[in-house]
Amino acid sequence: MTALRQRKGSKGKESGPEIQNLNPNSSAVPPHRTSPDVWTGWTILCGTFGALVGVCLGLACCIYVATLHENDLWFSNIKEVEREISFRTECGLYYSYYKQMLKAPTIQQGLVELINDNMTESKRTINLLQRMNIYQEVFLSILYRVLPIQAYLEPVYFYIYTVFSLQAVYVIALYITSWLLSGSWLAGVLAGVWYILNRVDTTRVEFTISLRENWSLPFFALQVAAITCYLRPQLKPIHQRVVLWLVFVSTFCFCLTWQFNQFILFIQALIFFTLDALDFLSPEQVTSLYLVQAISLLSVWLLQFCNSMILGSLALSFVVAALFVRHFQRGLKSGGLLSRVAKLLLHTLLVLALALSINYLAKRALQLWSDEHIFKFIKAKFGLGATRDFDASLYLCEEAFGLLPLDTFERLGGTLMLYPYLSTLSVLLIMLALVALANLSDSGFARARVAASRDESLIRMRPDVAYNLLHTVFFGLLAFSTMRMKYLWTGHMCAFAAYGVCGKDIWELYLRVIRCNPYRMKLIRYTVPIVILAFLYYKFWPRLMEEVSELREFYDPDTVELMAWISSKTPKKAVFAGSMQLLAGIKLCTGRVLTNHPHYEDKALRERTRQVYQVYARQSPEEVHRVLRAAGADYVVLEDSICYERRHSRGCRLRDLLDLANGHVMDGEGENDPDLVASPDPRFCDAIKTDSPVYSSLFTRVFKNKTFNVYRLKKPKKKGRGEGKAVDRAV
C-alpha cells in the first residue's frame, strides 16, 4: 500500500498503468509528498478500517447462509432423524463419520475404526482416511470433544456452523484479493457484496453443507489471495518468504479437503507455466510455486496413508516434468521473437510429452485406475467417441456436468457484475497480448524489466494482475464446459470485476484513451463503486429481507418412516443394498452396513455399484439375487422414483443406462442402436411387485410405503464352490 501511494505522489508517473515486473530493489522516493508520519498514520487508519469492513462483510455472509438454511428446513425444530436426512446424498456419508467419531469411546478408538472400517462397504475392510478426504470431520469431532461446549451446543450445530464460518473466510479472501489488485478496500466491499447477491451461482453451501467443495473452496480462495500478494511488485524478500508459507498452508488445506484437488492444481500449474513462458514471473517465483504444489500434494499423500491416486495425478506429473525440462533446457529466454517462439513451442511440447509419460508410467506401476471414469467422461463429453460406459454416462446425463446454462449470465448481469467483468477481461487480454509480445521480442526477462522501468509510456501489466487474469480465463473455460465447476470461477469473478471497477491502473488506461485529466482519476475511481453499491442496495436489499423472512419446513415422511423401520426392525449388522444416494442416508441415520455408496473414486466400488443397480435393469430374479448375495446384502431397498423415473429424457434414465450397458433395447418410443437386443426378462424392480413364485422364493417384502419397497433376501440353496467364488470375484 505504501509503495502504491508513493507512486501516486509523483507527477511523472501518472501517464499509464503500473510497470510490469517492477524492480524489487528500487528505492526511489517522490520528491514531494505528505509528512511520513501523517502519511503512515493515515495509511494504518484506512487499512484498519478496511480490514474491519472485510471481517464484517464475511460475518454477514456467514449469518446470511445460516439463516437461509434454518428458514428452509426449520432446522432447530425438526427431529434428529429429519436433520440427518437433510444431509442428502454424499453429504450424509461424510457427516456419518463425524457422528461415528463422536460416538466412539475414545478418540483413539474412533481413529482405529476409521482406519479399519467394515461398515461402509460390506465384505471389505477399508481405510477411510486413505480412501476419502474426511480429515475435516476427524478434526471437528476431536475439537468438539476437547472444547467445553457440549452443554450448550449440539454436535450438528457445531458442524454446520463451522462450514458456514468458512463462507466468511471465503468472502474475506475475495475481499483481500480485490483489495490487493486495486489498492482500494472499496473493491473488497464490492467483491463481497457481489458474492452474496449472486449466491445462486457462487455457492450452494446452504443445502449441501458437507460437500467437499464447501470445505476446500474457501482455502482455494485464500491461496489465490496469497499468490496475488506473493506476486506483487517490490515485495521484500522476508515478506515473500512469509507469504509463500501462507500459499503452502492454504494449498495444503485445499488439497486435504477435496479429492478433486489434483485436477484444480493441474489447471493452476498450467497458469504458472504460461506466465513463466511469457516472462511475467521470475525463475525463482515459478519454481517456488511449483514446489509448493508438489510439497502440498506429497504431504496429503502421506496423511492419506500413501494414497496412490495422488502419485498418479496429472498435477504432480506436470510439475515434475516442468521443473525437469526447465532445468536442462538452457537459453530458453534468449534470442529474437521468432527464436523465442520456436523455443517456447519446443519447450511446451517437451513438458507435455514428459508429463503424460510420467503419468502413464506412474499409473501402470501403481496399477491405478481409480480416476479412469473421469477421463472416460471427458472423452465422451468432448465427442472423442461415443460410449455406453455406465460410469461415464452417469456423469454425462446429469445437468450439473453439462454446459454452463446461458441464464447464468442473465443473473450475473442483473447484479451489474457481468459488465465490468467483461470490459476488464477484454482490456486486460489485449494488454496481456501486447506485453507478452514485447517480452518475447526482447532478449530476456531481466532486460524486459529494465526496459519497462525506463519507459513510462509503455503498456505494462503487473504479474499479480496477469495471474488473476489467466486464473479467471482458465477456470472460466472450465465452468463453461462443466456447470458444476462454475463455483471455482464465479467467486473469483466477483473479485476480478471489483478490481475492474476500482483498479487504479485500469482507470489510468481508460482516462488516457479518452484524453481526460488524470487528476480526476481518484474522484472517478471512488465515485463509480459507491454509485454501484448504492444501486445494489436500492435494488436488492428488499429482496434479501424478503428472502430471509420466507419460512419453510422439512417434510419427507416416507424417508423418516423408512429410517425408523430400519433402526427398530433390522439387526445392527444387517447389510443394505440400493441407490448410492439413499444408502448414504441409511448409514448416517441407522448405522447399518452398506454394499455401495456415493464416493465413486474406486474402481471396485464402481463395478459393485453397477452390479447392485441391476435391480433396476431387465434381469432374472436368480441373477439379481446372486449378485446381491455376492455383495453381502441382506436387504434391498427399491425406489419407485428410480424404477419409473421421468426426470431425465429417454437415454438418460438410470434404467436406460443399465439397458445400454447390458446390450438391451431401452423402454419407450424412440430409436435403438442396431446391435441392441430385447431382454428375455422383465424389469426386476417392477416385476418383483407381482409376488409371483419365482420372485417370492428368493425375496420377501418386509416394508412398503408410497416411495420405498424393502425386500429381505432369502438364503440361497448351497452352490458349487467354483460358482460361488466366480460370483464373489465379479462383485
PDB file of C-alpha atoms in Angstrom, residues 22-127:
ATOM      1  CA  LEU A  22       8.768  -3.721 -11.094  1.00  0.00           C
ATOM      2  CA  ASN A  23      12.288  -3.895  -9.743  1.00  0.00           C
ATOM      3  CA  PRO A  24      12.024  -5.086  -6.131  1.00  0.00           C
ATOM      4  CA  ASN A  25      15.278  -3.358  -5.239  1.00  0.00           C
ATOM      5  CA  SER A  26      14.068   0.067  -6.345  1.00  0.00           C
ATOM      6  CA  SER A  27      14.046   2.627  -3.541  1.00  0.00           C
ATOM      7  CA  ALA A  28      13.090   5.786  -5.402  1.00  0.00           C
ATOM      8  CA  VAL A  29      11.021   8.210  -3.298  1.00  0.00           C
ATOM      9  CA  PRO A  30       8.946  11.054  -4.757  1.00  0.00           C
ATOM     10  CA  PRO A  31      10.434  14.487  -4.086  1.00  0.00           C
ATOM     11  CA  HIS A  32       7.161  15.929  -2.807  1.00  0.00           C
ATOM     12  CA  ARG A  33       4.734  14.161  -0.514  1.00  0.00           C
ATOM     13  CA  THR A  34       2.913  14.454   2.782  1.00  0.00           C
ATOM     14  CA  SER A  35       4.849  14.094   6.012  1.00  0.00           C
ATOM     15  CA  PRO A  36       5.834  10.434   6.514  1.00  0.00           C
ATOM     16  CA  ASP A  37       4.306  10.259   9.996  1.00  0.00           C
ATOM     17  CA  VAL A  38       0.983  11.700   8.827  1.00  0.00           C
ATOM     18  CA  TRP A  39       1.033   9.516   5.711  1.00  0.00           C
ATOM     19  CA  THR A  40       1.805   6.345   7.684  1.00  0.00           C
ATOM     20  CA  GLY A  41      -0.865   7.129  10.278  1.00  0.00           C
ATOM     21  CA  TRP A  42      -3.494   7.724   7.625  1.00  0.00           C
ATOM     22  CA  THR A  43      -2.488   4.525   5.818  1.00  0.00           C
ATOM     23  CA  ILE A  44      -2.775   2.483   9.023  1.00  0.00           C
ATOM     24  CA  LEU A  45      -6.155   4.049   9.814  1.00  0.00           C
ATOM     25  CA  CYS A  46      -7.532   3.302   6.342  1.00  0.00           C
ATOM     26  CA  GLY A  47      -6.095  -0.208   6.386  1.00  0.00           C
ATOM     27  CA  THR A  48      -7.570  -0.961   9.810  1.00  0.00           C
ATOM     28  CA  PHE A  49     -10.978   0.344   8.809  1.00  0.00           C
ATOM     29  CA  GLY A  50     -10.860  -1.614   5.565  1.00  0.00           C
ATOM     30  CA  ALA A  51      -9.928  -4.794   7.439  1.00  0.00           C
ATOM     31  CA  LEU A  52     -12.850  -4.333   9.847  1.00  0.00           C
ATOM     32  CA  VAL A  53     -15.228  -3.835   6.939  1.00  0.00           C
ATOM     33  CA  GLY A  54     -13.932  -7.044   5.334  1.00  0.00           C
ATOM     34  CA  VAL A  55     -14.457  -9.048   8.535  1.00  0.00           C
ATOM     35  CA  CYS A  56     -17.960  -7.627   8.959  1.00  0.00           C
ATOM     36  CA  LEU A  57     -18.815  -8.500   5.367  1.00  0.00           C
ATOM     37  CA  GLY A  58     -17.581 -12.063   5.864  1.00  0.00           C
ATOM     38  CA  LEU A  59     -19.642 -12.449   9.041  1.00  0.00           C
ATOM     39  CA  ALA A  60     -22.680 -11.050   7.236  1.00  0.00           C
ATOM     40  CA  CYS A  61     -22.335 -13.740   4.562  1.00  0.00           C
ATOM     41  CA  CYS A  62     -21.961 -16.433   7.232  1.00  0.00           C
ATOM     42  CA  ILE A  63     -25.113 -15.280   9.063  1.00  0.00           C
ATOM     43  CA  TYR A  64     -26.987 -14.970   5.767  1.00  0.00           C
ATOM     44  CA  VAL A  65     -26.422 -18.567   4.616  1.00  0.00           C
ATOM     45  CA  ALA A  66     -27.040 -19.898   8.146  1.00  0.00           C
ATOM     46  CA  THR A  67     -30.369 -18.045   8.238  1.00  0.00           C
ATOM     47  CA  LEU A  68     -31.367 -19.414   4.837  1.00  0.00           C
ATOM     48  CA  HIS A  69     -30.556 -22.946   5.977  1.00  0.00           C
ATOM     49  CA  GLU A  70     -32.593 -22.552   9.164  1.00  0.00           C
ATOM     50  CA  ASN A  71     -35.566 -20.963   7.412  1.00  0.00           C
ATOM     51  CA  ASP A  72     -35.621 -23.505   4.597  1.00  0.00           C
ATOM     52  CA  LEU A  73     -35.726 -26.563   6.895  1.00  0.00           C
ATOM     53  CA  TRP A  74     -36.810 -25.145  10.272  1.00  0.00           C
ATOM     54  CA  PHE A  75     -33.689 -26.987  11.348  1.00  0.00           C
ATOM     55  CA  SER A  76     -33.944 -26.037  15.025  1.00  0.00           C
ATOM     56  CA  ASN A  77     -37.408 -27.544  15.367  1.00  0.00           C
ATOM     57  CA  ILE A  78     -37.254 -30.849  13.462  1.00  0.00           C
ATOM     58  CA  LYS A  79     -36.345 -34.273  14.844  1.00  0.00           C
ATOM     59  CA  GLU A  80     -32.799 -35.568  14.885  1.00  0.00           C
ATOM     60  CA  VAL A  81     -33.561 -38.137  12.178  1.00  0.00           C
ATOM     61  CA  GLU A  82     -35.011 -35.387   9.971  1.00  0.00           C
ATOM     62  CA  ARG A  83     -31.907 -33.294  10.480  1.00  0.00           C
ATOM     63  CA  GLU A  84     -29.773 -36.221   9.381  1.00  0.00           C
ATOM     64  CA  ILE A  85     -31.971 -36.956   6.362  1.00  0.00           C
ATOM     65  CA  SER A  86     -31.479 -33.333   5.276  1.00  0.00           C
ATOM     66  CA  PHE A  87     -27.813 -34.246   4.639  1.00  0.00           C
ATOM     67  CA  ARG A  88     -28.624 -35.543   1.178  1.00  0.00           C
ATOM     68  CA  THR A  89     -26.556 -37.962  -0.939  1.00  0.00           C
ATOM     69  CA  GLU A  90     -22.818 -37.952  -0.199  1.00  0.00           C
ATOM     70  CA  CYS A  91     -23.252 -35.183   2.383  1.00  0.00           C
ATOM     71  CA  GLY A  92     -24.825 -37.774   4.675  1.00  0.00           C
ATOM     72  CA  LEU A  93     -21.944 -40.174   4.137  1.00  0.00           C
ATOM     73  CA  TYR A  94     -19.335 -37.610   5.173  1.00  0.00           C
ATOM     74  CA  TYR A  95     -21.329 -36.409   8.162  1.00  0.00           C
ATOM     75  CA  SER A  96     -21.764 -40.008   9.337  1.00  0.00           C
ATOM     76  CA  TYR A  97     -18.019 -40.229  10.040  1.00  0.00           C
ATOM     77  CA  TYR A  98     -18.202 -37.109  12.218  1.00  0.00           C
ATOM     78  CA  LYS A  99     -21.070 -38.761  14.099  1.00  0.00           C
ATOM     79  CA  GLN A 100     -19.134 -42.044  14.288  1.00  0.00           C
ATOM     80  CA  MET A 101     -16.084 -40.327  15.791  1.00  0.00           C
ATOM     81  CA  LEU A 102     -18.224 -38.646  18.444  1.00  0.00           C
ATOM     82  CA  LYS A 103     -19.874 -41.954  19.391  1.00  0.00           C
ATOM     83  CA  ALA A 104     -16.547 -43.746  19.781  1.00  0.00           C
ATOM     84  CA  PRO A 105     -15.486 -44.307  23.425  1.00  0.00           C
ATOM     85  CA  THR A 106     -12.180 -42.543  22.828  1.00  0.00           C
ATOM     86  CA  ILE A 107     -10.535 -40.550  20.064  1.00  0.00           C
ATOM     87  CA  GLN A 108      -8.005 -43.338  19.541  1.00  0.00           C
ATOM     88  CA  GLN A 109     -10.753 -45.943  19.197  1.00  0.00           C
ATOM     89  CA  GLY A 110     -12.586 -43.706  16.719  1.00  0.00           C
ATOM     90  CA  LEU A 111      -9.481 -43.389  14.567  1.00  0.00           C
ATOM     91  CA  VAL A 112      -8.911 -47.152  14.655  1.00  0.00           C
ATOM     92  CA  GLU A 113     -12.494 -47.713  13.457  1.00  0.00           C
ATOM     93  CA  LEU A 114     -11.990 -45.299  10.558  1.00  0.00           C
ATOM     94  CA  ILE A 115      -8.707 -46.913   9.554  1.00  0.00           C
ATOM     95  CA  ASN A 116     -10.227 -50.409   9.716  1.00  0.00           C
ATOM     96  CA  ASP A 117     -13.773 -49.762   8.546  1.00  0.00           C
ATOM     97  CA  ASN A 118     -16.023 -52.678   7.581  1.00  0.00           C
ATOM     98  CA  MET A 119     -19.360 -50.832   7.705  1.00  0.00           C
ATOM     99  CA  THR A 120     -19.092 -48.642   4.600  1.00  0.00           C
ATOM    100  CA  GLU A 121     -18.546 -51.475   2.121  1.00  0.00           C
ATOM    101  CA  SER A 122     -19.810 -54.929   3.024  1.00  0.00           C
ATOM    102  CA  LYS A 123     -17.353 -57.841   2.963  1.00  0.00           C
ATOM    103  CA  ARG A 124     -14.473 -55.371   2.721  1.00  0.00           C
ATOM    104  CA  THR A 125     -12.270 -53.614   5.232  1.00  0.00           C
ATOM    105  CA  ILE A 126     -11.092 -50.225   4.003  1.00  0.00           C
ATOM    106  CA  ASN A 127      -9.045 -47.343   5.388  1.00  0.00           C
TER     107      ASN A 127
END
